[in-house]
PDB file of C-alpha atoms in Angstrom:
ATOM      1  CA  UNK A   1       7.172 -17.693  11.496  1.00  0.00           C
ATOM      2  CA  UNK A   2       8.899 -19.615  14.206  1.00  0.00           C
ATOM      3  CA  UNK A   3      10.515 -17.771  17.049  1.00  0.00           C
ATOM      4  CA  UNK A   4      12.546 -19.536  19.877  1.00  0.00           C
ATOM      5  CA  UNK A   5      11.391 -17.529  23.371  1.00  0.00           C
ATOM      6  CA  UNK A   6      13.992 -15.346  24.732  1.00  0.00           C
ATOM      7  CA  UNK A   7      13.402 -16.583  28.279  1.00  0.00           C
ATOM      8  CA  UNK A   8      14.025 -20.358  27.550  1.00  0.00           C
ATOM      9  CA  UNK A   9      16.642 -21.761  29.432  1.00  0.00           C
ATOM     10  CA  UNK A  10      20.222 -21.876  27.211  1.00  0.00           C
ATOM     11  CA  UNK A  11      20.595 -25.567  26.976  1.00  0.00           C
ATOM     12  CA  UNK A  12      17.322 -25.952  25.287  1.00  0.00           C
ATOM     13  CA  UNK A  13      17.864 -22.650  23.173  1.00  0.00           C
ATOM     14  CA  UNK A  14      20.188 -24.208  20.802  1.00  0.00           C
ATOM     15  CA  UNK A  15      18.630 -27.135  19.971  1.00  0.00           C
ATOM     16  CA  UNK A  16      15.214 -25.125  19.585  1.00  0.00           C
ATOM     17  CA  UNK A  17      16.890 -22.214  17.152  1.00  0.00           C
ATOM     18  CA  UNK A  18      18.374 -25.083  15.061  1.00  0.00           C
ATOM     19  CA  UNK A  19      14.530 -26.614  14.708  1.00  0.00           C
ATOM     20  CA  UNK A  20      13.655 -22.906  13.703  1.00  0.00           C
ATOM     21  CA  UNK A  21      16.434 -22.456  10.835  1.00  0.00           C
ATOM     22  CA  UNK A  22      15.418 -25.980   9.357  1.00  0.00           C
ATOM     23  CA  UNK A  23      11.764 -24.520   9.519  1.00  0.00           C
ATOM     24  CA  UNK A  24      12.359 -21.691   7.842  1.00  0.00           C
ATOM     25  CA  UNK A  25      14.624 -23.105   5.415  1.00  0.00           C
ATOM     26  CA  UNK A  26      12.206 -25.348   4.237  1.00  0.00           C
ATOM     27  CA  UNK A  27       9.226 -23.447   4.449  1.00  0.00           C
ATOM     28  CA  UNK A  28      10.713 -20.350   1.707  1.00  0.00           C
ATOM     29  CA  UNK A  29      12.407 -23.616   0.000  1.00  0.00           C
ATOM     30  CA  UNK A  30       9.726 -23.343  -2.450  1.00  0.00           C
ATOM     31  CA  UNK A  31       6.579 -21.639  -3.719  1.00  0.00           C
ATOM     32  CA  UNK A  32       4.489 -24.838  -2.899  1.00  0.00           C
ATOM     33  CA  UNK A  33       6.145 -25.879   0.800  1.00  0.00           C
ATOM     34  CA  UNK A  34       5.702 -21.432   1.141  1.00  0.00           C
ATOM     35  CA  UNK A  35       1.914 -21.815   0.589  1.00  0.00           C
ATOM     36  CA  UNK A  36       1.768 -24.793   2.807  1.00  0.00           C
ATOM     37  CA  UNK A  37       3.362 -23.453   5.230  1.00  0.00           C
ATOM     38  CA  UNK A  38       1.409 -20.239   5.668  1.00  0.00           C
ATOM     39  CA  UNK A  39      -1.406 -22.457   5.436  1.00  0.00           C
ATOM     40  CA  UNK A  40      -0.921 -23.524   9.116  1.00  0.00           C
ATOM     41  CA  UNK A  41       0.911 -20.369  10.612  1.00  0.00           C
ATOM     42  CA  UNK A  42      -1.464 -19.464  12.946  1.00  0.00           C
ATOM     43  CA  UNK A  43      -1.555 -15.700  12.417  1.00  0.00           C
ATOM     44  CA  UNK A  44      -3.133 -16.219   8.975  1.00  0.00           C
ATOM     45  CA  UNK A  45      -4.603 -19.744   9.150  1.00  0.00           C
ATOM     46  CA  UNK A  46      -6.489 -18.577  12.036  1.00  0.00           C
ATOM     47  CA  UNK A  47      -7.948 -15.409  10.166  1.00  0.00           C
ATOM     48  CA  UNK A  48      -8.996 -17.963   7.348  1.00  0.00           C
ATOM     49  CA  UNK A  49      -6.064 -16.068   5.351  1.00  0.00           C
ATOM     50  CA  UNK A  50      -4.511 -18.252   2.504  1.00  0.00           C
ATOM     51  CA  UNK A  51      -1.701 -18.259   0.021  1.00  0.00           C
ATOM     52  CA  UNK A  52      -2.157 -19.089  -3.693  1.00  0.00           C
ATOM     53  CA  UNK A  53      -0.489 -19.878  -7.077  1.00  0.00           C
ATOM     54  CA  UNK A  54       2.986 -18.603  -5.935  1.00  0.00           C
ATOM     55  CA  UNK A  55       4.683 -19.003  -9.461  1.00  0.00           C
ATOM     56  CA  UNK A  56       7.792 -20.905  -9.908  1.00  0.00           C
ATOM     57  CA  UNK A  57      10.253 -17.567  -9.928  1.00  0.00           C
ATOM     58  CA  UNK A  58       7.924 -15.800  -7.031  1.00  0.00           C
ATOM     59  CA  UNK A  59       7.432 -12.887  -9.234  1.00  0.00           C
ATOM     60  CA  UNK A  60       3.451 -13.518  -8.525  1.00  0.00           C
ATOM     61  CA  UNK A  61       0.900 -14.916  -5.761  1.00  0.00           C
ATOM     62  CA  UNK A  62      -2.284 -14.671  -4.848  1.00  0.00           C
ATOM     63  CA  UNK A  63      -4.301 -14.079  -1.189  1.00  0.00           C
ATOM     64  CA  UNK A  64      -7.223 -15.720  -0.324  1.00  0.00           C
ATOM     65  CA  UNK A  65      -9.605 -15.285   2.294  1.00  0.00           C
ATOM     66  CA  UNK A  66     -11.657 -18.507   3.235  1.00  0.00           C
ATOM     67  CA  UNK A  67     -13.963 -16.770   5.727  1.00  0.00           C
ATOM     68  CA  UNK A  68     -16.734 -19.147   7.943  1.00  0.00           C
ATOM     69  CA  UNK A  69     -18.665 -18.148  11.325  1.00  0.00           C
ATOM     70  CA  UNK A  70     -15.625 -18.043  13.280  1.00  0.00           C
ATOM     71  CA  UNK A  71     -13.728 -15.698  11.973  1.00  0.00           C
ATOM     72  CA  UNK A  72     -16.369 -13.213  10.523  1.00  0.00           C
ATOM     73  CA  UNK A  73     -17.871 -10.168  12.271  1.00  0.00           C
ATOM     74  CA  UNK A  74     -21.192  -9.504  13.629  1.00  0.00           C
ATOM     75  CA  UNK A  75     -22.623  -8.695   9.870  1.00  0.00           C
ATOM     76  CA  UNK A  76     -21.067 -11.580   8.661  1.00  0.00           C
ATOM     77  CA  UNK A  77     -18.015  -9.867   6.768  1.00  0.00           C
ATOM     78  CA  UNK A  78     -14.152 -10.331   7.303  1.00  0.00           C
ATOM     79  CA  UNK A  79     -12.835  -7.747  10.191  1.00  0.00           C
ATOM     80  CA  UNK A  80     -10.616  -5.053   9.306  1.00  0.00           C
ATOM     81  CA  UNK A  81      -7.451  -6.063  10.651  1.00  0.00           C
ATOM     82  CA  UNK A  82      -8.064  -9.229   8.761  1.00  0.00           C
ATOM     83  CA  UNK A  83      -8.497  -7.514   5.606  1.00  0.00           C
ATOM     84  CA  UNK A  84      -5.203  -5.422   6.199  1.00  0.00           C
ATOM     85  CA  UNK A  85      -3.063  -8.584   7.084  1.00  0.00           C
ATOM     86  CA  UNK A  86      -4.112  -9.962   3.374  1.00  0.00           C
ATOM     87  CA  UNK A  87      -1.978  -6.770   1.845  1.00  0.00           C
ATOM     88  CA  UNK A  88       0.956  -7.211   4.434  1.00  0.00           C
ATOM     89  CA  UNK A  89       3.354  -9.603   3.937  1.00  0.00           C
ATOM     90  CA  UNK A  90       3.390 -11.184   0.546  1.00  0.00           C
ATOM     91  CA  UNK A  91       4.844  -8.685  -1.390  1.00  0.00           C
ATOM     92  CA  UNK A  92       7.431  -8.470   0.581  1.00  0.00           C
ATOM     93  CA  UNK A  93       7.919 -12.173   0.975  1.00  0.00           C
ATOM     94  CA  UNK A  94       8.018 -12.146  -3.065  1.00  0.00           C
ATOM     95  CA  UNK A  95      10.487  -9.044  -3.182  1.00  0.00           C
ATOM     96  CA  UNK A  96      13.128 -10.909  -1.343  1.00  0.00           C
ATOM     97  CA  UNK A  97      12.921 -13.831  -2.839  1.00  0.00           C
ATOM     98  CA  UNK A  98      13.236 -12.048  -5.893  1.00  0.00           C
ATOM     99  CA  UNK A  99      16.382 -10.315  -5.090  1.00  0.00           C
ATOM    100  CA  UNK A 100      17.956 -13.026  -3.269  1.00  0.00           C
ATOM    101  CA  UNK A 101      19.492 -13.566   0.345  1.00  0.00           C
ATOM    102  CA  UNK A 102      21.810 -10.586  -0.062  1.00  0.00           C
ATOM    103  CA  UNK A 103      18.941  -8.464   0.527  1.00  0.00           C
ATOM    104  CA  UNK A 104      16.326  -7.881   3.110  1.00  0.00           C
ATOM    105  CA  UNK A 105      13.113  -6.409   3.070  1.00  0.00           C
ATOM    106  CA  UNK A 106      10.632  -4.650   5.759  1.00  0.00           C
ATOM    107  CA  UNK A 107       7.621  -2.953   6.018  1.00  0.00           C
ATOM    108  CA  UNK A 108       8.638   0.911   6.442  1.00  0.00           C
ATOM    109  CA  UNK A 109       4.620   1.915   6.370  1.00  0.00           C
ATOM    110  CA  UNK A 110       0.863   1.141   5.331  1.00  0.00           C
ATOM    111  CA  UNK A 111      -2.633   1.636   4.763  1.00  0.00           C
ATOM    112  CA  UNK A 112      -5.605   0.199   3.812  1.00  0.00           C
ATOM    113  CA  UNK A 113      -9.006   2.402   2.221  1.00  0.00           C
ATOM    114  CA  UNK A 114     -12.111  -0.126   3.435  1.00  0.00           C
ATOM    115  CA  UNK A 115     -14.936   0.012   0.390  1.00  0.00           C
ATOM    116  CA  UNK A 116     -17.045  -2.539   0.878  1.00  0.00           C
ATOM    117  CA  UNK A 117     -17.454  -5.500   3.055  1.00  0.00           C
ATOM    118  CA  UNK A 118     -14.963  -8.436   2.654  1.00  0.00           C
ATOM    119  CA  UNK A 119     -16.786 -11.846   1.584  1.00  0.00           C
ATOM    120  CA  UNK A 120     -15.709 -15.550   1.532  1.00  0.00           C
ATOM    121  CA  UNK A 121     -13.073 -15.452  -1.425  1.00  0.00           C
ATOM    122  CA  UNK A 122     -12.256 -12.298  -1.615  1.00  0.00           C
ATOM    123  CA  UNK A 123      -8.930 -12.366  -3.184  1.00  0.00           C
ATOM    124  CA  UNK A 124      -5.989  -9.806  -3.971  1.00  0.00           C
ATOM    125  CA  UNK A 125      -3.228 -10.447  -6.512  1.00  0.00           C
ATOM    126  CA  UNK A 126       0.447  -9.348  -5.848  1.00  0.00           C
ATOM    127  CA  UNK A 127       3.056  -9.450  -8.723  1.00  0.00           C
ATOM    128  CA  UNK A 128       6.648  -8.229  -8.741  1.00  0.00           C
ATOM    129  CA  UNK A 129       8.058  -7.397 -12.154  1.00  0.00           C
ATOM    130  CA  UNK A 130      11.589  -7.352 -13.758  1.00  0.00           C
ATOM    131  CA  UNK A 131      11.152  -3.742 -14.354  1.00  0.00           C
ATOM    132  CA  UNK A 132      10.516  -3.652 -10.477  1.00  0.00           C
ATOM    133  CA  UNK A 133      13.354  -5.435  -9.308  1.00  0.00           C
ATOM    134  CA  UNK A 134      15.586  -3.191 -11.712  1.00  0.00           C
ATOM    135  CA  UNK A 135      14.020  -0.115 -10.046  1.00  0.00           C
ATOM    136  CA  UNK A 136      14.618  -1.167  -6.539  1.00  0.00           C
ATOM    137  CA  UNK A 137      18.357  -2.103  -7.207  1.00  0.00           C
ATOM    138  CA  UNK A 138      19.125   0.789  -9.045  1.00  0.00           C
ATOM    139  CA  UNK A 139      18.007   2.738  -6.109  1.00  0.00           C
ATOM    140  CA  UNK A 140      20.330   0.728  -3.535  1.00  0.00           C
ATOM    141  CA  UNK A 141      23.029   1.728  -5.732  1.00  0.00           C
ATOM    142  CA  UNK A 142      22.315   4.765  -5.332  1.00  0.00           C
ATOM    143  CA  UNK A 143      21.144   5.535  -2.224  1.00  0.00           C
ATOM    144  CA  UNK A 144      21.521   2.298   0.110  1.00  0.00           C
ATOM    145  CA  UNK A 145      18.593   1.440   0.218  1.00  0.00           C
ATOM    146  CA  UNK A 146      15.052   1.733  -1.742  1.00  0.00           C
ATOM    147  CA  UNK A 147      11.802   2.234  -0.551  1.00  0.00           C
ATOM    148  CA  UNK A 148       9.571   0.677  -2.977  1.00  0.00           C
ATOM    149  CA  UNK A 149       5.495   1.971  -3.057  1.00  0.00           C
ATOM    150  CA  UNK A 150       3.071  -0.784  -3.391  1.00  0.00           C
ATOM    151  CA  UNK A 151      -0.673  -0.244  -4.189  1.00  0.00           C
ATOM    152  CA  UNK A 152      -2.825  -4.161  -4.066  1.00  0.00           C
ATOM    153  CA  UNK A 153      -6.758  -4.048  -3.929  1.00  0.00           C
ATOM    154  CA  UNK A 154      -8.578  -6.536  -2.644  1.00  0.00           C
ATOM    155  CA  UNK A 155     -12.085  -7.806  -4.225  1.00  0.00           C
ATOM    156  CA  UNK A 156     -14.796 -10.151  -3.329  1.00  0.00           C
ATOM    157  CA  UNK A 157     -15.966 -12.941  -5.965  1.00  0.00           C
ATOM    158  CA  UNK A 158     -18.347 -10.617  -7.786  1.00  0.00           C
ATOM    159  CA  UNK A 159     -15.654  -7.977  -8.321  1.00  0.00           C
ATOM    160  CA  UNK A 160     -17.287  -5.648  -5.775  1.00  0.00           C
ATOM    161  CA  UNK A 161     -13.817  -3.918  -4.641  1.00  0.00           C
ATOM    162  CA  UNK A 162     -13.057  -4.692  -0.939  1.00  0.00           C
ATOM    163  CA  UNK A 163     -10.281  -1.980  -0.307  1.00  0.00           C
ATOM    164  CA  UNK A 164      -7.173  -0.573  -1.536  1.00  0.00           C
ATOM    165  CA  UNK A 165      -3.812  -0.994   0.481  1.00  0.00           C
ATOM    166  CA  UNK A 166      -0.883   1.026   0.576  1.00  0.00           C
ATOM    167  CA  UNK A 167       2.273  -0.056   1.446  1.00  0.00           C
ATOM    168  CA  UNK A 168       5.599   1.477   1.164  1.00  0.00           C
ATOM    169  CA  UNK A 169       8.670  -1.173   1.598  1.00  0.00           C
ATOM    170  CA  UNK A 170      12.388  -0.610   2.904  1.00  0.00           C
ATOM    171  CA  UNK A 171      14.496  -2.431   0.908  1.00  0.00           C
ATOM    172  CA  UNK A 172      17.921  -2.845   1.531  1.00  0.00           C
ATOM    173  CA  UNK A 173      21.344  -5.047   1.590  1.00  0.00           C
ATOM    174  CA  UNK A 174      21.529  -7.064   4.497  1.00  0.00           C
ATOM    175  CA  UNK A 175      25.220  -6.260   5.107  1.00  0.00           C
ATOM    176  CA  UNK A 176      26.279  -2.789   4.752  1.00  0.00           C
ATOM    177  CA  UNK A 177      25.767   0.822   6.136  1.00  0.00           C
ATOM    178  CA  UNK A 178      22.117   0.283   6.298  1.00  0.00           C
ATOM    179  CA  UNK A 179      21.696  -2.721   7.985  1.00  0.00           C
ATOM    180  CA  UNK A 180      23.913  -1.782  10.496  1.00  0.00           C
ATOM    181  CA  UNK A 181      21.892   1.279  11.641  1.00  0.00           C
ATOM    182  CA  UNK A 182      20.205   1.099  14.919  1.00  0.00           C
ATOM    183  CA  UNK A 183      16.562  -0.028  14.823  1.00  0.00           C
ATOM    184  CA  UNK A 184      13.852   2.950  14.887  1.00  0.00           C
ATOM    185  CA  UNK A 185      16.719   5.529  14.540  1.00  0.00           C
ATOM    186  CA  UNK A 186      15.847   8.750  12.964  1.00  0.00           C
ATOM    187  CA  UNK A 187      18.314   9.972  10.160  1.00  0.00           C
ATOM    188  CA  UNK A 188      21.278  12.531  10.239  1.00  0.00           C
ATOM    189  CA  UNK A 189      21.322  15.572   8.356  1.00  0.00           C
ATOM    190  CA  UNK A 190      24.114  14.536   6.644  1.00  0.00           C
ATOM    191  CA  UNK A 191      22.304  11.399   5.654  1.00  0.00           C
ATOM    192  CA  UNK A 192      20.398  13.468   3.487  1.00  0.00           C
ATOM    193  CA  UNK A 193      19.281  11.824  -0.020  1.00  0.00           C
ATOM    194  CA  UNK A 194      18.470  13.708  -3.043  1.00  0.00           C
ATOM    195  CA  UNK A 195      14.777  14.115  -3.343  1.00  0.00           C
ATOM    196  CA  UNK A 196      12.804  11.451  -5.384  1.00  0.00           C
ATOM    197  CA  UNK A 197       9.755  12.364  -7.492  1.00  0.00           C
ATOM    198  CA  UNK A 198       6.467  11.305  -4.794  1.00  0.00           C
ATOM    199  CA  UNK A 199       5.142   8.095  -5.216  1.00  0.00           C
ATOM    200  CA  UNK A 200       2.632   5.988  -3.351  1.00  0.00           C
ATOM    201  CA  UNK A 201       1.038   6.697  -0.150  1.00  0.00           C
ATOM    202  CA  UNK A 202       3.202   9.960  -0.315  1.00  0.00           C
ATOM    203  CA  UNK A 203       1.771  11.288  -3.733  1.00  0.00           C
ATOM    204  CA  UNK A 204      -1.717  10.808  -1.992  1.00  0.00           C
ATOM    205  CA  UNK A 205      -0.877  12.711   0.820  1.00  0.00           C
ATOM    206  CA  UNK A 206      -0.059  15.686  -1.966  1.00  0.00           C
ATOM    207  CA  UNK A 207      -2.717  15.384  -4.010  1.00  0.00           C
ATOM    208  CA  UNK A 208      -5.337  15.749  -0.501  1.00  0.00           C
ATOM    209  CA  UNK A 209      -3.454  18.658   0.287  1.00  0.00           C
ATOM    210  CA  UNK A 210      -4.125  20.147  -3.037  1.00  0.00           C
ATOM    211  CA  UNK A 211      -7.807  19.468  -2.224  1.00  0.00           C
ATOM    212  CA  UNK A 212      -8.172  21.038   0.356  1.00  0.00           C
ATOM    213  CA  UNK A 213      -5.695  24.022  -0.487  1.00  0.00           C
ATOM    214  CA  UNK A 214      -8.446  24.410  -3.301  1.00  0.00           C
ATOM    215  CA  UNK A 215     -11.841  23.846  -1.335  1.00  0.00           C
ATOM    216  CA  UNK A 216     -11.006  23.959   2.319  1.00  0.00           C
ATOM    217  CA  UNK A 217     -11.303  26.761   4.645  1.00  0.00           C
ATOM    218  CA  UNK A 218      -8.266  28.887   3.594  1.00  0.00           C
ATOM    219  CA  UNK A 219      -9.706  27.541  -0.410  1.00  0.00           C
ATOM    220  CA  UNK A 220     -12.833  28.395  -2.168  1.00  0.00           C
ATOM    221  CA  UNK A 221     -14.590  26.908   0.877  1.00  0.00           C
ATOM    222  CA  UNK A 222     -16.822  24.691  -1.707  1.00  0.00           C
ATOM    223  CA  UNK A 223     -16.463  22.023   1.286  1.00  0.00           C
ATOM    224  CA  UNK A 224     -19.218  20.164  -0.452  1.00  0.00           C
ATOM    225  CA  UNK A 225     -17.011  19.462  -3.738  1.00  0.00           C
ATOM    226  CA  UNK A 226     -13.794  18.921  -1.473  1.00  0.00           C
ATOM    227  CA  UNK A 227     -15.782  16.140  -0.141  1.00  0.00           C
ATOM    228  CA  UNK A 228     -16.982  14.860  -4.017  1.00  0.00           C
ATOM    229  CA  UNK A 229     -13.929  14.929  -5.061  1.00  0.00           C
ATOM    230  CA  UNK A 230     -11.901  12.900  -2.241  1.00  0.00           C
ATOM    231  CA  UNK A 231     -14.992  10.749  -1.970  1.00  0.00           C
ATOM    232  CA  UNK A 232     -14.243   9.851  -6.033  1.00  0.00           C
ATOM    233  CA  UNK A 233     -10.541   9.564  -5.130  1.00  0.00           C
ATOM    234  CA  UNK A 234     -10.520   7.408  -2.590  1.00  0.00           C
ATOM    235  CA  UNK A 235     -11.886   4.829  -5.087  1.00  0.00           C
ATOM    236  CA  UNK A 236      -9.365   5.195  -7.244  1.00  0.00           C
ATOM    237  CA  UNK A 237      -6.347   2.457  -6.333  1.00  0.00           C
ATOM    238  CA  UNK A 238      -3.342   3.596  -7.953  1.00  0.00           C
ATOM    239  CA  UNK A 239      -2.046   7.071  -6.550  1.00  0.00           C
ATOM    240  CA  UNK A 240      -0.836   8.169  -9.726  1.00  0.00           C
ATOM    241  CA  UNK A 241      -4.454   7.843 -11.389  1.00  0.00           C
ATOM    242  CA  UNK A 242      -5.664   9.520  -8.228  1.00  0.00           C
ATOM    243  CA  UNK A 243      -3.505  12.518  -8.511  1.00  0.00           C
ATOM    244  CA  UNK A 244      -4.387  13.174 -12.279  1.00  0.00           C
ATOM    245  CA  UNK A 245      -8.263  13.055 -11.390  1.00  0.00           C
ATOM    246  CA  UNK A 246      -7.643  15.432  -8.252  1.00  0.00           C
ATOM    247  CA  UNK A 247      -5.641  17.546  -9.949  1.00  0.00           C
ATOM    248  CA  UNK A 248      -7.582  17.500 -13.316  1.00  0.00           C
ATOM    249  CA  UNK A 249     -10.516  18.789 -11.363  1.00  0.00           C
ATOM    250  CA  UNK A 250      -9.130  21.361  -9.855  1.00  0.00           C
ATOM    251  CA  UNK A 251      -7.427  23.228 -12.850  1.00  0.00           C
ATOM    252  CA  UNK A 252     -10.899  22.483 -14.689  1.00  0.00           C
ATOM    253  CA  UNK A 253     -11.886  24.750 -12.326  1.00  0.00           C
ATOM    254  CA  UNK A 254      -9.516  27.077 -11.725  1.00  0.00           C
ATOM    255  CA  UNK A 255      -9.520  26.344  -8.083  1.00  0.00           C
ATOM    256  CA  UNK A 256      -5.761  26.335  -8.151  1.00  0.00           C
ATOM    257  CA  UNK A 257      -3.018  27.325 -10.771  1.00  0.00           C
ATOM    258  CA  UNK A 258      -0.645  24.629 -12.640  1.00  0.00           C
ATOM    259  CA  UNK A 259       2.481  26.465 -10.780  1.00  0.00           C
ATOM    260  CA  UNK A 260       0.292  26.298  -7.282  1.00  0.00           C
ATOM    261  CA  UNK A 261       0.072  22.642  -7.776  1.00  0.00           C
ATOM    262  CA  UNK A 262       3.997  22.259  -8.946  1.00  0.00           C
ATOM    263  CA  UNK A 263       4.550  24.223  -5.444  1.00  0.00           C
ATOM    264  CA  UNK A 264       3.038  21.160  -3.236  1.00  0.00           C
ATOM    265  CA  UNK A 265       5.779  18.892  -5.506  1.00  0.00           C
ATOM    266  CA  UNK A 266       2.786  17.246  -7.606  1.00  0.00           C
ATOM    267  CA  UNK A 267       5.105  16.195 -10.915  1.00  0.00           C
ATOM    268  CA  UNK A 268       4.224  17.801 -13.832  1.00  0.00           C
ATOM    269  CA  UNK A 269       3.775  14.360 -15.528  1.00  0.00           C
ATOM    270  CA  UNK A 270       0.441  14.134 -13.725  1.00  0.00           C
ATOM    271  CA  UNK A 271      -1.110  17.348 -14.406  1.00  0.00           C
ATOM    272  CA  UNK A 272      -3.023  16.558 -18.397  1.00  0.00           C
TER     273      UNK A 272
END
């Protein structure tokens, strides 16, 4: 939130990364000096973006956007990038506080689906679980590291849906093998995991390429339902949902065959 500029002369450095520790210290003291806080950061305050009813173990918070003239877009709605900035950094936020300062966490990848336009008070909920924070540290033992797939939708006051974000989120000890890998490195071969069953933005990815295995030009062809279909899906927020929809259809259909689908690693779970 507070950064000390790398060109500032060292004598004033010191003095000025101290002021940023007590900062930040204080600021993720609490759930109420957090949402304070954030409500003056410029990146967010100055989108009209706002933090909510952080509970008391950070296991759930809410987003807020408090949109005026200033910050809305020629037909009066919240701009995009706003709307993606709501589904960015709170989970995370909650996630480490969760798991404590032994572990860090950072945003490996995301997307957002835009719906509708974004309103004054449109709002988006974010709430890590026990079960959650089980998952992810099972996986560190494991593995490392974990990277956790979060789905959040954001909706306007009438319940109109806004959009869906997708996030997927590195998780990982802040000492160790991971953390001391260099920044934007690709893995080894011989870093190779064991495969995990697709989740999140992944699982999506699957489930489109089923689509248009089964209606696209090497397909049926039916480019008409391939477009029904992902148009329904798209709407859908959680990928798992989304895959069992996509997938119901096409077997309905016989578009594809329940091994064809097993081939492009959809798990069996999903298909009826």
């Amino acid at each position: 939130m507070l950064t000390v500029p790398k060109k500032l002369k060292k004598p004033l450095r010191k003095p000025l990364k101290k002021i940023e520790k007590t900062v930040m210290k204080r600021v993720f003291g609490s759930p109420r000096a957090f949402e304070r806080g954030l409500a003056i950061w410029p990146p967010l305050a100055g989108d009209g973006v706002r933090v909510h009813n952080i509970s008391d173990d950070w296991s759930y918070g809410e987003v807020v956007l408090h949109s005026g003239p200033l910050t809305q877009n020629m037909h009066g709605a919240a701009f995009g990038g706003t709307l993606f900035s709501m589904t960015d950094f709170l989970f995370g936020t909650l996630v480490m506080k969760r798991l404590g300062r032994d572990y860090e966490a950072w945003t490996r990848t995301g997307q957002f689906q835009f719906l509708a336009p974004g309103r004054d008070g449109a709002r988006m909920t974010v709430r890590v679980t026990d079960e959650l924070c089980e998952e992810i540290l099972a996986g560190i033992e494991d593995d490392g590291y974990y990277n956790v797939a979060f789905t959040c939708v954001i909706t306007n006051r009438d319940g109109t849906v806004v959009g869906v974000g997708q996030q997927d989120l590195h998780v990982r000890p802040r000492k160790g093998r991971e953390a001391s890998r260099t920044p934007g490195a690709a893995r080894e071969t011989d870093e190779s995991m064991a495969p995990r069953e697709p989740k999140g933005m992944t699982l999506e990815h699957l489930v489109t390429a089923a689509a248009w295995r089964a209606w696209g030009p090497t397909g049926s062809g039916e480019h008409g339902l391939l477009t029904s279909v992902l148009s329904a899906a798209r709407r859908i927020p959680e990928p798992e949902e989304q895959a069992r929809y996509v997938c119901g259809e096409i077997l309905s259909r016989d578009a594809l065959t329940t091994g064809e689908l097993l081939e492009l690693a959809i798990p069996r779970r999903l298909l009826g």
